Amino acid sequence: KDAQALASLAAEPALRPGETAAALYEELKRRRFDQSNLSARDLLRRDYKQWRMGAYEVGIASFGVPFQDACSLLDALGSFRDERGVDFLVCMSAFNDADNNFKRQLLLSGGKEPGVAESLKAMGLSLEEQGIGIQALDDGSEVNLNKSSDSDVLCFIQKDVKQSRKQIQPCLLKFFEQQQSV
C-alpha cells in the first residue's frame, strides 16, 4: 500500500521537478514533528505524565522544542503546576539543533516557597549522582532560562541524549523517596 501511495503522490504536482521521494519523506517527517507553533501550555500538555513520589506530586512534560524557542514557557510553568496540582514540574525537550544533531534539555521547576530552590539544586545533584549526565544550560542569549517570576527553575543540557523519561523518572522517584526519609 505504501508503494501505491508513493506512486500516486509522485504523480501529483506537489512533487517539484527533480524532487525525490526521499526528500518528500524528510519534509513530511519534519512537518509532522514540528511543534514550533504550539503555545507553551500546549507544549506542556502534549506529552505529560504525573506521579506521586514520596510526599510530592511530580509532573514530567516532554516536547520537541528547545527551551529557548518555547515562547512564554517560563511564564506558563506556575499556572500549569497549579492546574495539575503538582509540587514540582520537570520539562524534557528533545530536538535536532541547526546542525541536525539530536539534543536533550532538562528543566526542573517548583514554586517560590521557602526551600524549593534548595530542593531543585539537590534534585539536580541527585540526578548527576545517579548517572544522569547534565550540565547547566547557559545559551549565552539575553533570555535567562533560570529566572521566572513565579517559579524557581534550573535548566540543563543532557549530555547523554539516550536518557529519556524512562531513565529520568526512576531517578526522580529515588530522590523524592529519600527526601521523605530525611
Backbone as CSV, one residue per row, in Angstrom:
resi,resn,N_x,N_y,N_z,CA_x,CA_y,CA_z,C_x,C_y,C_z
1,LYS,0.819,-1.195,0.000,0.000,0.000,0.000,0.861,1.256,0.000
2,ASP,1.985,1.220,0.746,2.859,2.385,0.772,3.408,2.682,-0.622
3,ALA,3.777,1.641,-1.347,4.310,1.831,-2.701,3.244,2.432,-3.606
4,GLN,1.995,2.006,-3.432,0.899,2.564,-4.235,0.684,4.034,-3.877
5,ALA,0.695,4.346,-2.594,0.507,5.731,-2.163,1.637,6.605,-2.682
6,LEU,2.861,6.096,-2.615,4.003,6.854,-3.112,3.878,7.104,-4.606
7,ALA,3.465,6.085,-5.335,3.313,6.235,-6.789,2.253,7.286,-7.110
8,SER,1.158,7.276,-6.359,0.116,8.265,-6.634,0.565,9.666,-6.230
9,LEU,1.323,9.769,-5.123,1.850,11.077,-4.723,2.873,11.596,-5.729
10,ALA,3.701,10.701,-6.236,4.738,11.099,-7.187,4.124,11.662,-8.459
11,ALA,2.916,11.215,-8.790,2.248,11.714,-9.986,1.631,13.091,-9.765
12,GLU,1.510,13.494,-8.509,0.902,14.792,-8.191,1.910,15.920,-8.412
13,PRO,1.402,17.090,-8.749,2.307,18.231,-8.944,2.957,18.715,-7.648
14,ALA,2.542,18.161,-6.495,3.146,18.561,-5.227,4.637,18.244,-5.200
15,LEU,5.037,17.193,-5.918,6.460,16.897,-6.028,7.054,17.849,-7.054
16,ARG,8.001,18.630,-6.606,8.646,19.579,-7.513,9.533,18.824,-8.490
17,PRO,9.754,19.366,-9.659,10.627,18.679,-10.624,11.980,18.368,-9.983
18,GLY,12.398,17.127,-10.130,13.683,16.699,-9.599,13.646,16.304,-8.130
19,GLU,12.516,16.522,-7.445,12.416,16.157,-6.030,12.230,14.645,-5.914
20,THR,12.928,14.064,-4.986,12.858,12.616,-4.827,11.827,12.262,-3.756
21,ALA,11.434,11.028,-3.769,10.521,10.534,-2.740,11.175,10.662,-1.367
22,ALA,12.479,10.450,-1.298,13.196,10.567,-0.015,13.121,11.998,0.511
23,ALA,13.269,12.973,-0.370,13.180,14.379,0.044,11.769,14.702,0.526
24,LEU,10.768,14.174,-0.180,9.385,14.386,0.236,9.158,13.759,1.607
25,TYR,9.653,12.557,1.815,9.515,11.879,3.098,10.132,12.715,4.220
26,GLU,11.348,13.215,4.017,12.027,14.013,5.042,11.237,15.280,5.368
27,GLU,10.687,15.919,4.349,9.896,17.133,4.572,8.616,16.808,5.341
28,LEU,7.934,15.737,4.976,6.715,15.346,5.681,7.023,14.975,7.132
29,LYS,8.132,14.273,7.357,8.540,13.903,8.714,8.839,15.152,9.537
30,ARG,9.548,16.101,8.932,9.874,17.342,9.638,8.608,18.078,10.046
31,ARG,7.669,18.178,9.133,6.418,18.886,9.433,5.569,18.150,10.459
32,ARG,5.615,16.831,10.434,4.827,16.032,11.381,5.272,16.295,12.814
33,PHE,6.568,16.440,13.017,7.092,16.632,14.366,7.306,18.097,14.741
34,ASP,6.964,19.008,13.840,7.145,20.434,14.103,6.169,20.895,15.186
35,GLN,6.703,21.364,16.295,5.885,21.859,17.408,6.098,23.350,17.637
36,SER,6.782,24.002,16.709,7.178,25.394,16.903,5.996,26.349,17.015
37,ASN,4.842,25.977,16.529,3.682,26.875,16.600,2.785,26.604,17.794
38,LEU,3.148,25.653,18.638,2.338,25.362,19.819,2.612,26.377,20.917
39,SER,1.578,26.718,21.668,1.756,27.616,22.812,2.515,26.859,23.905
40,ALA,3.038,27.593,24.874,3.760,26.961,25.982,2.850,25.980,26.713
41,ARG,1.608,26.364,26.939,0.658,25.480,27.635,0.427,24.198,26.832
42,ASP,0.286,24.332,25.513,0.088,23.155,24.669,1.319,22.252,24.668
43,LEU,2.508,22.847,24.691,3.729,22.041,24.784,3.748,21.244,26.086
44,LEU,3.378,21.900,27.178,3.391,21.233,28.478,2.366,20.098,28.539
45,ARG,1.222,20.279,27.883,0.161,19.263,27.906,0.397,18.137,26.912
46,ARG,1.194,18.369,25.891,1.347,17.463,24.752,1.682,16.021,25.155
47,ASP,2.686,15.850,25.979,3.096,14.524,26.434,3.427,14.665,27.915
48,TYR,2.402,14.570,28.735,2.533,14.854,30.161,2.177,13.618,30.982
49,LYS,2.997,13.338,31.986,2.747,12.245,32.924,2.927,12.787,34.339
50,GLN,2.200,12.192,35.292,2.268,12.661,36.671,2.288,11.479,37.628
51,TRP,3.091,11.599,38.700,3.218,10.547,39.690,3.262,11.137,41.096
52,ARG,2.874,10.320,42.046,3.108,10.618,43.455,4.475,10.021,43.763
53,MET,5.395,10.868,44.213,6.750,10.418,44.533,7.034,10.797,45.977
54,GLY,6.970,9.814,46.844,7.133,10.117,48.260,5.993,11.022,48.702
55,ALA,6.326,12.152,49.280,5.320,13.091,49.770,4.942,14.140,48.723
56,TYR,5.436,14.001,47.500,5.268,15.042,46.489,4.542,14.546,45.240
57,GLU,3.791,15.452,44.620,3.232,15.226,43.282,4.227,15.818,42.289
58,VAL,4.635,15.006,41.318,5.649,15.427,40.348,5.127,15.160,38.938
59,GLY,5.211,16.160,38.083,4.804,16.010,36.694,6.007,16.112,35.771
60,ILE,5.957,15.368,34.675,7.005,15.445,33.658,6.337,15.732,32.318
61,ALA,6.736,16.841,31.709,6.228,17.232,30.395,7.356,17.076,29.381
62,SER,7.069,16.396,28.277,8.066,16.191,27.227,7.588,16.836,25.937
63,PHE,8.511,17.489,25.252,8.168,18.110,23.975,9.403,18.251,23.114
64,GLY,9.240,18.734,21.888,10.319,18.752,20.910,10.791,20.122,20.482
65,VAL,10.785,21.080,21.390,11.231,22.439,21.085,12.273,22.840,22.122
66,PRO,13.409,23.411,21.703,14.385,23.869,22.703,13.732,24.885,23.653
67,PHE,14.145,24.867,24.893,13.567,25.789,25.870,13.658,27.240,25.400
68,GLN,14.764,27.579,24.745,14.962,28.951,24.301,13.922,29.363,23.256
69,ASP,13.364,28.395,22.524,12.397,28.686,21.467,10.955,28.529,21.916
70,ALA,10.740,28.053,23.114,9.383,27.832,23.620,8.884,29.134,24.240
71,CYS,8.233,29.927,23.425,7.756,31.237,23.860,6.937,31.134,25.136
72,SER,7.233,31.961,26.062,6.484,32.081,27.322,6.485,30.815,28.172
73,LEU,7.425,29.919,27.946,7.463,28.686,28.734,7.578,28.997,30.221
74,LEU,8.491,29.864,30.575,8.690,30.169,31.992,7.437,30.768,32.616
75,ASP,6.735,31.595,31.836,5.517,32.216,32.349,4.410,31.196,32.578
76,ALA,4.432,30.099,31.836,3.366,29.098,31.921,3.606,28.054,33.010
77,LEU,4.828,27.959,33.527,5.152,26.894,34.485,4.297,26.938,35.746
78,GLY,4.173,28.112,36.347,3.430,28.236,37.608,1.968,27.884,37.456
79,SER,1.321,28.429,36.444,-0.109,28.146,36.265,-0.336,26.682,35.897
80,PHE,0.569,26.092,35.110,0.426,24.685,34.754,0.612,23.805,35.989
81,ARG,1.602,24.127,36.822,1.821,23.382,38.070,0.570,23.462,38.951
82,ASP,0.014,24.681,39.071,-1.188,24.864,39.894,-2.363,24.076,39.328
83,GLU,-2.545,24.160,38.021,-3.654,23.463,37.346,-3.584,21.957,37.576
84,ARG,-2.388,21.407,37.546,-2.200,19.957,37.705,-2.010,19.538,39.158
85,GLY,-1.857,20.512,40.046,-1.688,20.187,41.461,-0.374,19.504,41.781
86,VAL,0.700,19.897,41.086,1.997,19.278,41.337,2.892,20.219,42.133
87,ASP,3.765,19.612,42.909,4.746,20.376,43.680,5.939,20.743,42.814
88,PHE,6.321,19.803,41.929,7.465,20.013,41.044,7.078,19.611,39.631
89,LEU,7.563,20.387,38.677,7.323,20.105,37.266,8.679,19.984,36.578
90,VAL,8.871,18.873,35.897,10.095,18.616,35.142,9.738,18.688,33.669
91,CYS,10.496,19.449,32.901,10.278,19.535,31.454,11.470,18.896,30.753
92,MET,11.159,18.093,29.753,12.197,17.434,28.964,11.982,17.815,27.501
93,SER,13.028,18.334,26.898,12.960,18.725,25.498,13.926,17.870,24.685
94,ALA,13.440,17.347,23.569,14.269,16.542,22.661,14.075,17.122,21.264
95,PHE,15.179,17.459,20.587,15.073,18.157,19.308,16.370,18.015,18.519
96,ASN,16.322,18.362,17.256,17.526,18.441,16.427,17.928,19.908,16.341
97,ASP,19.217,20.179,16.577,19.698,21.557,16.504,19.888,21.981,15.049
98,ALA,20.406,23.175,14.840,20.579,23.721,13.489,21.487,22.856,12.617
99,ASP,22.411,22.118,13.260,23.306,21.220,12.517,22.754,19.801,12.428
100,ASN,21.477,19.633,12.795,20.772,18.362,12.753,21.322,17.338,13.756
101,ASN,21.943,17.827,14.841,22.400,16.955,15.926,21.277,16.824,16.953
102,PHE,21.003,15.594,17.385,19.952,15.358,18.370,20.408,15.852,19.733
103,LYS,19.561,16.618,20.410,19.876,17.213,21.712,18.731,16.976,22.678
104,ARG,19.054,17.003,23.952,18.046,16.951,25.013,18.361,18.027,26.049
105,GLN,17.286,18.603,26.586,17.402,19.558,27.671,16.468,19.122,28.797
106,LEU,16.809,19.529,30.011,16.043,19.168,31.199,15.810,20.430,32.019
107,LEU,14.574,20.644,32.433,14.226,21.807,33.247,13.549,21.305,34.509
108,LEU,14.005,21.767,35.654,13.423,21.427,36.945,12.765,22.678,37.499
109,SER,11.502,22.589,37.905,10.835,23.790,38.423,9.951,23.461,39.617
110,GLY,9.842,24.449,40.466,8.972,24.384,41.637,8.499,25.783,41.945
111,GLY,7.650,25.932,42.921,7.143,27.256,43.286,8.208,28.110,43.953
112,LYS,7.785,29.238,44.468,8.710,30.166,45.133,8.727,29.989,46.652
113,GLU,8.122,28.909,47.132,8.072,28.675,48.577,9.483,28.487,49.133
114,PRO,9.661,28.767,50.438,10.974,28.563,51.055,11.428,27.107,50.891
115,GLY,12.680,26.923,50.540,13.262,25.602,50.417,13.176,24.995,49.024
116,VAL,12.375,25.564,48.131,12.215,24.976,46.793,13.511,25.082,45.992
117,ALA,14.156,26.249,46.023,15.399,26.424,45.265,16.449,25.404,45.714
118,GLU,16.541,25.182,47.014,17.490,24.207,47.544,17.113,22.793,47.102
119,SER,15.810,22.502,47.081,15.345,21.178,46.637,15.697,20.944,45.173
120,LEU,15.547,21.970,44.346,15.877,21.830,42.926,17.369,21.556,42.742
121,LYS,18.197,22.273,43.495,19.644,22.035,43.412,19.983,20.612,43.859
122,ALA,19.362,20.170,44.942,19.593,18.815,45.431,19.099,17.787,44.410
123,MET,17.977,18.082,43.742,17.452,17.185,42.721,18.438,17.059,41.561
124,GLY,18.975,18.185,41.106,19.971,18.169,40.034,21.201,17.375,40.431
125,LEU,21.667,17.578,41.651,22.820,16.838,42.177,22.527,15.337,42.243
126,SER,21.334,14.994,42.691,20.937,13.587,42.788,20.902,12.940,41.404
127,LEU,20.378,13.648,40.416,20.347,13.106,39.052,21.768,12.834,38.565
128,GLU,22.666,13.778,38.830,24.076,13.588,38.444,24.665,12.357,39.135
129,GLU,24.430,12.249,40.443,24.976,11.126,41.208,24.425,9.786,40.732
130,GLN,23.212,9.799,40.175,22.587,8.566,39.689,22.920,8.288,38.223
131,GLY,23.833,9.066,37.662,24.305,8.796,36.310,23.593,9.527,35.190
132,ILE,22.732,10.464,35.541,22.096,11.296,34.513,23.047,12.467,34.268
133,GLY,23.754,12.426,33.167,24.737,13.468,32.876,24.059,14.762,32.464
134,ILE,24.197,15.784,33.300,23.600,17.086,32.990,24.633,18.183,33.192
135,GLN,24.432,19.260,32.460,25.317,20.427,32.537,24.425,21.653,32.506
136,ALA,24.693,22.630,33.373,23.865,23.836,33.424,23.758,24.452,32.037
137,LEU,22.548,24.845,31.671,22.299,25.446,30.360,22.569,26.936,30.437
138,ASP,23.548,27.372,29.705,23.845,28.799,29.565,24.015,29.026,28.080
139,ASP,22.928,29.440,27.439,22.950,29.549,25.976,23.569,30.855,25.483
140,GLY,23.967,31.736,26.410,24.615,32.974,26.006,23.659,34.029,25.476
141,SER,22.379,33.723,25.431,21.419,34.710,24.933,20.999,35.614,26.080
142,GLU,20.212,36.612,25.752,19.723,37.512,26.787,18.568,36.875,27.565
143,VAL,18.037,35.775,27.062,16.962,35.080,27.761,17.592,34.277,28.884
144,ASN,17.242,34.603,30.108,17.771,33.852,31.242,16.767,32.770,31.602
145,LEU,17.077,31.558,31.227,16.146,30.461,31.438,16.043,30.043,32.891
146,ASN,16.903,30.547,33.723,16.845,30.175,35.130,16.121,31.223,35.972
147,LYS,15.450,32.164,35.330,14.705,33.200,36.046,13.245,33.163,35.620
148,SER,12.364,33.146,36.589,10.935,33.141,36.339,10.272,33.913,37.465
149,SER,9.165,34.570,37.156,8.512,35.381,38.175,7.810,34.540,39.241
150,ASP,7.277,33.366,38.856,6.507,32.591,39.827,7.064,31.198,40.080
151,SER,8.271,30.936,39.626,8.842,29.602,39.784,10.336,29.698,40.018
152,ASP,10.831,28.771,40.815,12.267,28.557,40.853,12.552,27.531,39.764
153,VAL,13.567,27.794,38.951,13.826,26.987,37.762,15.322,26.734,37.621
154,LEU,15.674,25.498,37.247,17.039,25.161,36.853,16.961,24.472,35.497
155,CYS,17.824,24.885,34.568,17.838,24.300,33.223,19.185,23.641,32.960
156,PHE,19.125,22.496,32.278,20.326,21.726,31.989,20.310,21.218,30.552
157,ILE,21.505,20.952,30.048,21.687,20.193,28.818,21.955,18.761,29.265
158,GLN,21.309,17.794,28.643,21.606,16.396,28.951,22.763,15.954,28.080
159,LYS,23.797,15.454,28.715,24.981,15.008,27.981,24.724,13.708,27.229
160,ASP,23.953,12.804,27.832,23.629,11.527,27.187,22.215,11.620,26.630
161,VAL,22.100,11.794,25.322,20.795,12.015,24.701,19.930,10.758,24.678
162,LYS,20.483,9.623,25.068,19.695,8.385,25.110,18.832,8.304,26.356
163,GLN,19.083,9.171,27.331,18.351,9.124,28.581,17.033,9.891,28.457
164,SER,15.952,9.127,28.356,14.619,9.700,28.190,13.889,9.700,29.535
165,ARG,12.600,9.980,29.482,11.795,9.973,30.700,11.881,8.619,31.395
166,LYS,12.028,7.545,30.631,12.100,6.200,31.227,13.304,6.044,32.144
167,GLN,14.355,6.814,31.914,15.522,6.771,32.793,15.439,7.844,33.879
168,ILE,14.881,8.996,33.550,14.823,10.120,34.491,13.811,9.855,35.614
169,GLN,12.642,9.337,35.268,11.569,9.155,36.251,11.998,8.296,37.444
170,PRO,12.624,7.142,37.241,13.054,6.349,38.413,14.078,7.087,39.280
171,CYS,14.924,7.888,38.669,15.913,8.666,39.434,15.215,9.732,40.275
172,LEU,14.194,10.365,39.707,13.415,11.347,40.471,12.686,10.664,41.624
173,LEU,12.109,9.504,41.360,11.402,8.752,42.396,12.346,8.448,43.559
174,LYS,13.547,7.985,43.258,14.531,7.693,44.300,14.857,8.947,45.102
175,PHE,15.046,10.070,44.403,15.346,11.333,45.083,14.226,11.703,46.051
176,PHE,12.977,11.683,45.586,11.869,12.112,46.424,11.586,11.135,47.564
177,GLU,11.818,9.863,47.349,11.660,8.901,48.441,12.721,9.134,49.518
178,GLN,13.934,9.508,49.109,14.985,9.810,50.071,14.662,11.094,50.841
179,GLN,14.004,12.061,50.196,13.638,13.301,50.857,12.618,13.036,51.969
180,GLN,11.757,12.078,51.733,10.724,11.731,52.691,11.326,11.138,53.959
181,SER,12.442,10.413,53.811,13.043,9.751,54.958,14.014,10.658,55.725
182,VAL,14.237,11.864,55.217,15.171,12.785,55.886,14.505,13.487,57.032
